[in-house]
PDB file of C-alpha atoms in Angstrom:
ATOM      1  CA  MET L 230     -97.835 -23.101-300.132  1.00 96.00           C
ATOM      2  CA  VAL L 231     -98.777 -21.242-303.410  1.00 96.00           C
ATOM      3  CA  VAL L 232    -101.507 -19.794-301.935  1.00 94.00           C
ATOM      4  CA  SER L 233    -101.513 -18.144-298.366  1.00 96.00           C
ATOM      5  CA  ARG L 234    -104.221 -19.457-296.406  1.00 96.00           C
ATOM      6  CA  CYS L 235    -105.732 -20.232-292.679  1.00 95.00           C
ATOM      7  CA  GLU L 236    -108.642 -22.792-291.591  1.00 95.00           C
ATOM      8  CA  PHE L 237    -107.861 -24.742-294.431  1.00 97.00           C
ATOM      9  CA  GLY L 238    -108.173 -28.612-294.458  1.00 98.00           C
ATOM     10  CA  LEU L 239    -105.586 -30.750-294.344  1.00 98.00           C
ATOM     11  CA  CYS L 240    -104.535 -33.982-294.874  1.00 98.00           C
ATOM     12  CA  ALA L 241    -101.724 -36.558-295.938  1.00 98.00           C
ATOM     13  CA  LEU L 242    -102.071 -39.646-298.600  1.00 98.00           C
ATOM     14  CA  ASP L 243     -99.862 -41.547-300.813  1.00 97.00           C
ATOM     15  CA  GLY L 244     -97.115 -39.868-299.513  1.00 97.00           C
ATOM     16  CA  TYR L 245     -98.416 -36.227-300.458  1.00 98.00           C
ATOM     17  CA  LEU L 246     -99.671 -33.724-298.654  1.00 98.00           C
ATOM     18  CA  TYR L 247    -103.052 -32.014-299.057  1.00 99.00           C
ATOM     19  CA  ALA L 248    -104.114 -28.148-298.428  1.00 99.00           C
ATOM     20  CA  MET L 249    -107.815 -27.524-299.303  1.00 98.00           C
ATOM     21  CA  GLY L 250    -109.786 -24.145-299.190  1.00 98.00           C
ATOM     22  CA  GLY L 251    -109.524 -21.847-296.487  1.00 97.00           C
ATOM     23  CA  TRP L 252    -109.160 -18.136-296.242  1.00 96.00           C
ATOM     24  CA  VAL L 253    -106.937 -16.599-298.843  1.00 95.00           C
ATOM     25  CA  ASP L 254    -106.769 -12.421-297.836  1.00 92.00           C
ATOM     26  CA  THR L 255    -110.392 -11.139-297.520  1.00 90.00           C
ATOM     27  CA  ASP L 256    -111.490 -14.248-299.831  1.00 94.00           C
ATOM     28  CA  ILE L 257    -113.373 -18.095-299.418  1.00 96.00           C
ATOM     29  CA  SER L 258    -110.436 -20.306-301.475  1.00 96.00           C
ATOM     30  CA  GLY L 259    -111.640 -23.126-303.738  1.00 97.00           C
ATOM     31  CA  SER L 260    -108.442 -23.864-304.584  1.00 98.00           C
ATOM     32  CA  ILE L 261    -106.384 -27.812-304.110  1.00 98.00           C
ATOM     33  CA  GLU L 262    -102.757 -28.172-303.660  1.00 98.00           C
ATOM     34  CA  ARG L 263    -100.527 -30.947-302.639  1.00 99.00           C
ATOM     35  CA  TYR L 264     -97.159 -30.720-301.631  1.00 99.00           C
ATOM     36  CA  ASP L 265     -94.720 -33.090-302.946  1.00 99.00           C
ATOM     37  CA  PRO L 266     -91.918 -33.737-299.849  1.00 98.00           C
ATOM     38  CA  LYS L 267     -89.448 -35.867-302.387  1.00 98.00           C
ATOM     39  CA  ILE L 268     -88.864 -32.339-305.057  1.00 98.00           C
ATOM     40  CA  ASP L 269     -89.746 -29.996-302.017  1.00 98.00           C
ATOM     41  CA  GLU L 270     -92.477 -28.413-303.998  1.00 99.00           C
ATOM     42  CA  TRP L 271     -96.019 -27.183-303.836  1.00 99.00           C
ATOM     43  CA  ARG L 272     -98.576 -26.670-307.198  1.00 98.00           C
ATOM     44  CA  LEU L 273    -102.085 -26.430-307.385  1.00 98.00           C
ATOM     45  CA  VAL L 274    -104.021 -29.713-308.342  1.00 98.00           C
ATOM     46  CA  GLY L 275    -107.366 -29.173-308.283  1.00 96.00           C
ATOM     47  CA  THR L 276    -110.662 -27.263-306.938  1.00 97.00           C
ATOM     48  CA  LEU L 277    -113.040 -28.291-304.069  1.00 98.00           C
ATOM     49  CA  PRO L 278    -117.105 -28.270-305.713  1.00 96.00           C
ATOM     50  CA  GLU L 279    -117.718 -24.658-303.460  1.00 95.00           C
ATOM     51  CA  PRO L 280    -114.928 -22.764-301.120  1.00 97.00           C
ATOM     52  CA  ARG L 281    -115.255 -23.556-297.914  1.00 97.00           C
ATOM     53  CA  PHE L 282    -112.759 -22.636-294.642  1.00 97.00           C
ATOM     54  CA  SER L 283    -113.234 -24.735-290.878  1.00 96.00           C
ATOM     55  CA  MET L 284    -114.005 -28.086-292.650  1.00 98.00           C
ATOM     56  CA  GLY L 285    -112.535 -31.869-291.470  1.00 98.00           C
ATOM     57  CA  LEU L 286    -110.067 -33.747-293.872  1.00 98.00           C
ATOM     58  CA  VAL L 287    -109.224 -36.898-293.384  1.00 99.00           C
ATOM     59  CA  SER L 288    -107.465 -39.613-295.831  1.00 98.00           C
ATOM     60  CA  TYR L 289    -108.946 -43.127-296.244  1.00 98.00           C
ATOM     61  CA  GLU L 290    -108.256 -46.013-298.672  1.00 98.00           C
ATOM     62  CA  GLY L 291    -106.675 -43.633-301.589  1.00 98.00           C
ATOM     63  CA  LEU L 292    -109.264 -40.666-300.722  1.00 99.00           C
ATOM     64  CA  ILE L 293    -109.911 -37.532-298.916  1.00 99.00           C
ATOM     65  CA  TYR L 294    -112.724 -37.068-297.168  1.00 99.00           C
ATOM     66  CA  MET L 295    -114.319 -33.225-296.625  1.00 99.00           C
ATOM     67  CA  VAL L 296    -116.900 -32.613-293.606  1.00 99.00           C
ATOM     68  CA  GLY L 297    -118.504 -29.387-292.713  1.00 98.00           C
ATOM     69  CA  GLY L 298    -117.352 -26.333-292.543  1.00 97.00           C
ATOM     70  CA  CYS L 299    -118.596 -22.895-293.700  1.00 95.00           C
ATOM     71  CA  SER L 300    -118.860 -21.846-297.166  1.00 93.00           C
ATOM     72  CA  LEU L 301    -119.716 -18.341-298.678  1.00 88.00           C
ATOM     73  CA  ASN L 302    -123.336 -18.701-298.390  1.00 85.00           C
ATOM     74  CA  GLN L 303    -123.612 -21.099-295.614  1.00 79.00           C
ATOM     75  CA  ARG L 304    -122.206 -20.882-292.128  1.00 79.00           C
ATOM     76  CA  ASN L 305    -122.725 -24.454-291.228  1.00 88.00           C
ATOM     77  CA  LEU L 306    -122.457 -27.420-293.271  1.00 95.00           C
ATOM     78  CA  GLN L 307    -123.305 -30.731-292.408  1.00 95.00           C
ATOM     79  CA  ASP L 308    -122.054 -32.609-295.616  1.00 97.00           C
ATOM     80  CA  LEU L 309    -119.324 -35.326-296.326  1.00 99.00           C
ATOM     81  CA  MET L 310    -117.852 -35.676-299.643  1.00 99.00           C
ATOM     82  CA  SER L 311    -115.260 -37.929-301.107  1.00 99.00           C
ATOM     83  CA  TYR L 312    -112.231 -36.543-303.476  1.00 99.00           C
ATOM     84  CA  ASN L 313    -110.330 -38.782-305.699  1.00 98.00           C
ATOM     85  CA  PRO L 314    -106.975 -37.146-306.459  1.00 97.00           C
ATOM     86  CA  PHE L 315    -106.192 -39.076-309.395  1.00 96.00           C
ATOM     87  CA  SER L 316    -109.447 -38.148-311.343  1.00 96.00           C
ATOM     88  CA  GLY L 317    -110.505 -35.028-309.882  1.00 96.00           C
ATOM     89  CA  GLU L 318    -113.664 -36.564-309.218  1.00 97.00           C
ATOM     90  CA  TRP L 319    -116.246 -35.485-305.954  1.00 98.00           C
ATOM     91  CA  LYS L 320    -118.614 -37.996-304.675  1.00 98.00           C
ATOM     92  CA  LYS L 321    -121.264 -36.400-302.243  1.00 98.00           C
ATOM     93  CA  LEU L 322    -122.320 -39.311-299.245  1.00 99.00           C
ATOM     94  CA  PRO L 323    -124.264 -39.157-296.631  1.00 99.00           C
ATOM     95  CA  SER L 324    -124.877 -35.756-294.415  1.00 98.00           C
ATOM     96  CA  MET L 325    -123.689 -35.764-290.572  1.00 98.00           C
ATOM     97  CA  SER L 326    -126.954 -35.430-288.050  1.00 96.00           C
ATOM     98  CA  VAL L 327    -125.571 -32.141-286.947  1.00 95.00           C
ATOM     99  CA  ALA L 328    -123.740 -28.874-288.835  1.00 96.00           C
ATOM    100  CA  ARG L 329    -120.582 -27.655-287.603  1.00 96.00           C
ATOM    101  CA  PHE L 330    -117.349 -26.184-288.251  1.00 95.00           C
ATOM    102  CA  GLN L 331    -114.107 -25.620-286.105  1.00 95.00           C
ATOM    103  CA  MET L 332    -114.312 -29.612-284.940  1.00 97.00           C
ATOM    104  CA  GLY L 333    -111.907 -31.890-284.922  1.00 98.00           C
ATOM    105  CA  VAL L 334    -111.565 -35.474-286.998  1.00 99.00           C
ATOM    106  CA  ALA L 335    -109.749 -38.262-286.958  1.00 99.00           C
ATOM    107  CA  VAL L 336    -109.973 -41.711-288.174  1.00 99.00           C
ATOM    108  CA  LEU L 337    -109.920 -44.903-286.075  1.00 98.00           C
ATOM    109  CA  ASP L 338    -110.705 -48.701-287.029  1.00 96.00           C
ATOM    110  CA  ASP L 339    -112.270 -47.472-290.236  1.00 97.00           C
ATOM    111  CA  PHE L 340    -114.784 -44.571-288.791  1.00 99.00           C
ATOM    112  CA  LEU L 341    -114.205 -41.072-289.168  1.00 99.00           C
ATOM    113  CA  TYR L 342    -114.496 -39.803-286.119  1.00 99.00           C
ATOM    114  CA  VAL L 343    -116.214 -35.631-285.974  1.00 99.00           C
ATOM    115  CA  VAL L 344    -115.579 -34.630-282.932  1.00 98.00           C
ATOM    116  CA  GLY L 345    -117.176 -31.167-281.556  1.00 97.00           C
ATOM    117  CA  GLY L 346    -117.085 -28.006-283.150  1.00 96.00           C
ATOM    118  CA  THR L 347    -119.575 -25.065-282.918  1.00 93.00           C
ATOM    119  CA  ASN L 348    -122.832 -23.983-285.232  1.00 89.00           C
ATOM    120  CA  ARG L 349    -122.339 -20.504-284.060  1.00 78.00           C
ATOM    121  CA  GLN L 350    -125.051 -20.677-281.404  1.00 84.00           C
ATOM    122  CA  GLN L 351    -122.954 -22.673-278.980  1.00 90.00           C
ATOM    123  CA  VAL L 352    -120.309 -25.035-278.867  1.00 93.00           C
ATOM    124  CA  LEU L 353    -120.813 -28.943-279.127  1.00 96.00           C
ATOM    125  CA  ASN L 354    -120.072 -31.740-277.006  1.00 97.00           C
ATOM    126  CA  SER L 355    -121.604 -34.211-279.411  1.00 98.00           C
ATOM    127  CA  VAL L 356    -119.517 -36.655-281.492  1.00 99.00           C
ATOM    128  CA  GLU L 357    -121.003 -38.720-284.567  1.00 99.00           C
ATOM    129  CA  ARG L 358    -118.441 -41.308-286.614  1.00 99.00           C
ATOM    130  CA  TYR L 359    -119.241 -42.442-290.547  1.00 99.00           C
ATOM    131  CA  SER L 360    -118.705 -46.128-291.419  1.00 99.00           C
ATOM    132  CA  PHE L 361    -116.487 -46.236-294.517  1.00 99.00           C
ATOM    133  CA  LYS L 362    -117.875 -49.968-294.306  1.00 98.00           C
ATOM    134  CA  THR L 363    -121.765 -49.443-294.068  1.00 98.00           C
ATOM    135  CA  ASN L 364    -121.871 -45.674-295.815  1.00 98.00           C
ATOM    136  CA  LYS L 365    -123.880 -44.969-292.741  1.00 98.00           C
ATOM    137  CA  TRP L 366    -123.281 -42.188-289.859  1.00 99.00           C
ATOM    138  CA  SER L 367    -123.844 -43.318-285.875  1.00 98.00           C
ATOM    139  CA  THR L 368    -123.783 -41.253-282.950  1.00 98.00           C
ATOM    140  CA  VAL L 369    -121.367 -41.377-280.509  1.00 97.00           C
ATOM    141  CA  PRO L 370    -122.012 -40.686-276.710  1.00 98.00           C
ATOM    142  CA  PRO L 371    -120.887 -37.099-276.416  1.00 98.00           C
ATOM    143  CA  MET L 372    -117.589 -35.715-274.615  1.00 98.00           C
ATOM    144  CA  SER L 373    -117.485 -34.393-271.064  1.00 97.00           C
ATOM    145  CA  VAL L 374    -117.487 -30.688-272.700  1.00 96.00           C
ATOM    146  CA  GLU L 375    -117.805 -28.711-275.018  1.00 96.00           C
ATOM    147  CA  ARG L 376    -114.954 -27.927-277.966  1.00 96.00           C
ATOM    148  CA  SER L 377    -114.647 -25.978-280.782  1.00 94.00           C
ATOM    149  CA  GLY L 378    -111.112 -26.220-282.489  1.00 95.00           C
ATOM    150  CA  PRO L 379    -109.366 -29.457-280.496  1.00 97.00           C
ATOM    151  CA  ALA L 380    -106.589 -31.835-281.780  1.00 98.00           C
ATOM    152  CA  VAL L 381    -107.695 -34.681-282.306  1.00 98.00           C
ATOM    153  CA  ALA L 382    -105.670 -37.801-282.728  1.00 98.00           C
ATOM    154  CA  ALA L 383    -106.485 -41.812-283.039  1.00 98.00           C
ATOM    155  CA  MET L 384    -103.740 -44.531-281.139  1.00 98.00           C
ATOM    156  CA  ASP L 385    -103.575 -47.588-279.905  1.00 98.00           C
ATOM    157  CA  GLY L 386    -107.096 -48.029-280.516  1.00 98.00           C
ATOM    158  CA  LEU L 387    -108.395 -44.833-278.697  1.00 99.00           C
ATOM    159  CA  LEU L 388    -108.960 -41.535-280.026  1.00 99.00           C
ATOM    160  CA  TYR L 389    -107.599 -38.800-278.469  1.00 99.00           C
ATOM    161  CA  VAL L 390    -109.435 -34.831-277.765  1.00 99.00           C
ATOM    162  CA  ILE L 391    -106.962 -32.267-276.907  1.00 99.00           C
ATOM    163  CA  GLY L 392    -107.800 -28.675-276.004  1.00 98.00           C
ATOM    164  CA  GLY L 393    -110.366 -26.529-277.922  1.00 96.00           C
ATOM    165  CA  ALA L 394    -112.437 -23.411-276.896  1.00 93.00           C
ATOM    166  CA  GLN L 395    -115.525 -22.341-275.011  1.00 89.00           C
ATOM    167  CA  THR L 396    -116.999 -19.230-274.863  1.00 74.00           C
ATOM    168  CA  HIS L 397    -120.412 -18.067-273.258  1.00 52.00           C
ATOM    169  CA  ALA L 398    -121.655 -15.323-275.612  1.00 51.00           C
ATOM    170  CA  THR L 399    -123.902 -15.069-278.561  1.00 48.00           C
ATOM    171  CA  PRO L 400    -123.407 -14.710-281.348  1.00 50.00           C
ATOM    172  CA  PHE L 401    -120.137 -15.369-282.243  1.00 48.00           C
ATOM    173  CA  TYR L 402    -117.729 -16.412-284.449  1.00 52.00           C
ATOM    174  CA  ARG L 403    -114.266 -17.716-282.761  1.00 53.00           C
ATOM    175  CA  ALA L 404    -114.606 -19.451-279.404  1.00 46.00           C
ATOM    176  CA  GLN L 405    -113.207 -16.500-276.755  1.00 67.00           C
ATOM    177  CA  CYS L 406    -111.953 -19.393-274.247  1.00 89.00           C
ATOM    178  CA  THR L 407    -109.330 -22.048-274.276  1.00 93.00           C
ATOM    179  CA  ILE L 408    -108.863 -25.225-272.369  1.00 95.00           C
ATOM    180  CA  SER L 409    -106.234 -27.125-271.724  1.00 97.00           C
ATOM    181  CA  SER L 410    -108.473 -31.282-270.818  1.00 98.00           C
ATOM    182  CA  VAL L 411    -107.961 -33.789-272.366  1.00 98.00           C
ATOM    183  CA  GLU L 412    -110.044 -36.965-272.953  1.00 99.00           C
ATOM    184  CA  CYS L 413    -109.854 -39.913-274.642  1.00 98.00           C
ATOM    185  CA  PHE L 414    -112.911 -42.258-276.496  1.00 99.00           C
ATOM    186  CA  ASP L 415    -112.747 -46.090-276.283  1.00 99.00           C
ATOM    187  CA  PRO L 416    -115.154 -47.931-279.004  1.00 98.00           C
ATOM    188  CA  MET L 417    -114.612 -51.335-277.287  1.00 98.00           C
ATOM    189  CA  THR L 418    -116.091 -49.773-274.063  1.00 98.00           C
ATOM    190  CA  ASN L 419    -118.025 -46.948-275.540  1.00 98.00           C
ATOM    191  CA  SER L 420    -116.947 -44.330-273.199  1.00 98.00           C
ATOM    192  CA  TRP L 421    -114.817 -41.458-272.799  1.00 99.00           C
ATOM    193  CA  ALA L 422    -112.379 -40.718-270.141  1.00 98.00           C
ATOM    194  CA  ASP L 423    -110.325 -38.162-268.718  1.00 98.00           C
ATOM    195  CA  CYS L 424    -106.610 -37.937-269.497  1.00 98.00           C
ATOM    196  CA  PRO L 425    -102.996 -35.621-268.449  1.00 98.00           C
ATOM    197  CA  PRO L 426    -104.672 -32.264-269.648  1.00 98.00           C
ATOM    198  CA  LEU L 427    -101.796 -29.956-271.570  1.00 98.00           C
ATOM    199  CA  SER L 428     -98.881 -27.936-269.836  1.00 97.00           C
ATOM    200  CA  GLU L 429    -101.237 -24.813-271.536  1.00 96.00           C
ATOM    201  CA  THR L 430    -104.594 -23.857-272.848  1.00 95.00           C
ATOM    202  CA  ARG L 431    -104.469 -23.970-276.486  1.00 95.00           C
ATOM    203  CA  ALA L 432    -107.457 -24.329-279.455  1.00 93.00           C
ATOM    204  CA  GLU L 433    -107.192 -24.664-282.754  1.00 92.00           C
ATOM    205  CA  ALA L 434    -104.048 -26.840-282.094  1.00 94.00           C
ATOM    206  CA  GLY L 435    -102.669 -29.780-283.881  1.00 94.00           C
ATOM    207  CA  ALA L 436    -101.894 -33.268-282.937  1.00 95.00           C
ATOM    208  CA  VAL L 437    -100.092 -36.264-284.997  1.00 94.00           C
ATOM    209  CA  VAL L 438     -99.100 -39.697-284.132  1.00 94.00           C
ATOM    210  CA  ILE L 439     -95.468 -40.135-285.186  1.00 92.00           C
TER     211      ILE L 439
END
């Protein structure tokens, strides 16, 4: 990448990878860079409304959606914004009901799902989803366990939530105890089911569907 960073948001849109924000050395970044696999090149393409890290990032129908995370002045954000990579325009959308960071996000059936995370006081098992069609948030039944930094992916009409971390100590920044459990949500039945666990515990991992 052009800028070395961690705890940034990453998503794919129209054949490009977009990396936004994150930690850069001891600073919080507000830069956006894009990877073009055709020419094997990263380049800076824009900026965030304000620097932030540990947010969720997804793409849907030509736009990138950024939710939650932490900024320099506020550790628990609950806002949702859309970004048009062609015009560079950011647009504020309705906020989540719960401020959170280090959560998992994924798109399933015209909804943006926001799963778990933390608000510095506790690790969360709560789940909510945003409808791209109605521009409204709604709650989803909670997961069976709290998860910070889970890997999340949607496949065959189900939402899979994989691993993550938990802690019993407060106040804290990073959750301490990684877990191996996996569960999936079925929107048709509005319920969660247990899935086979990982072979080893992990948190802040990535998951993709190919």
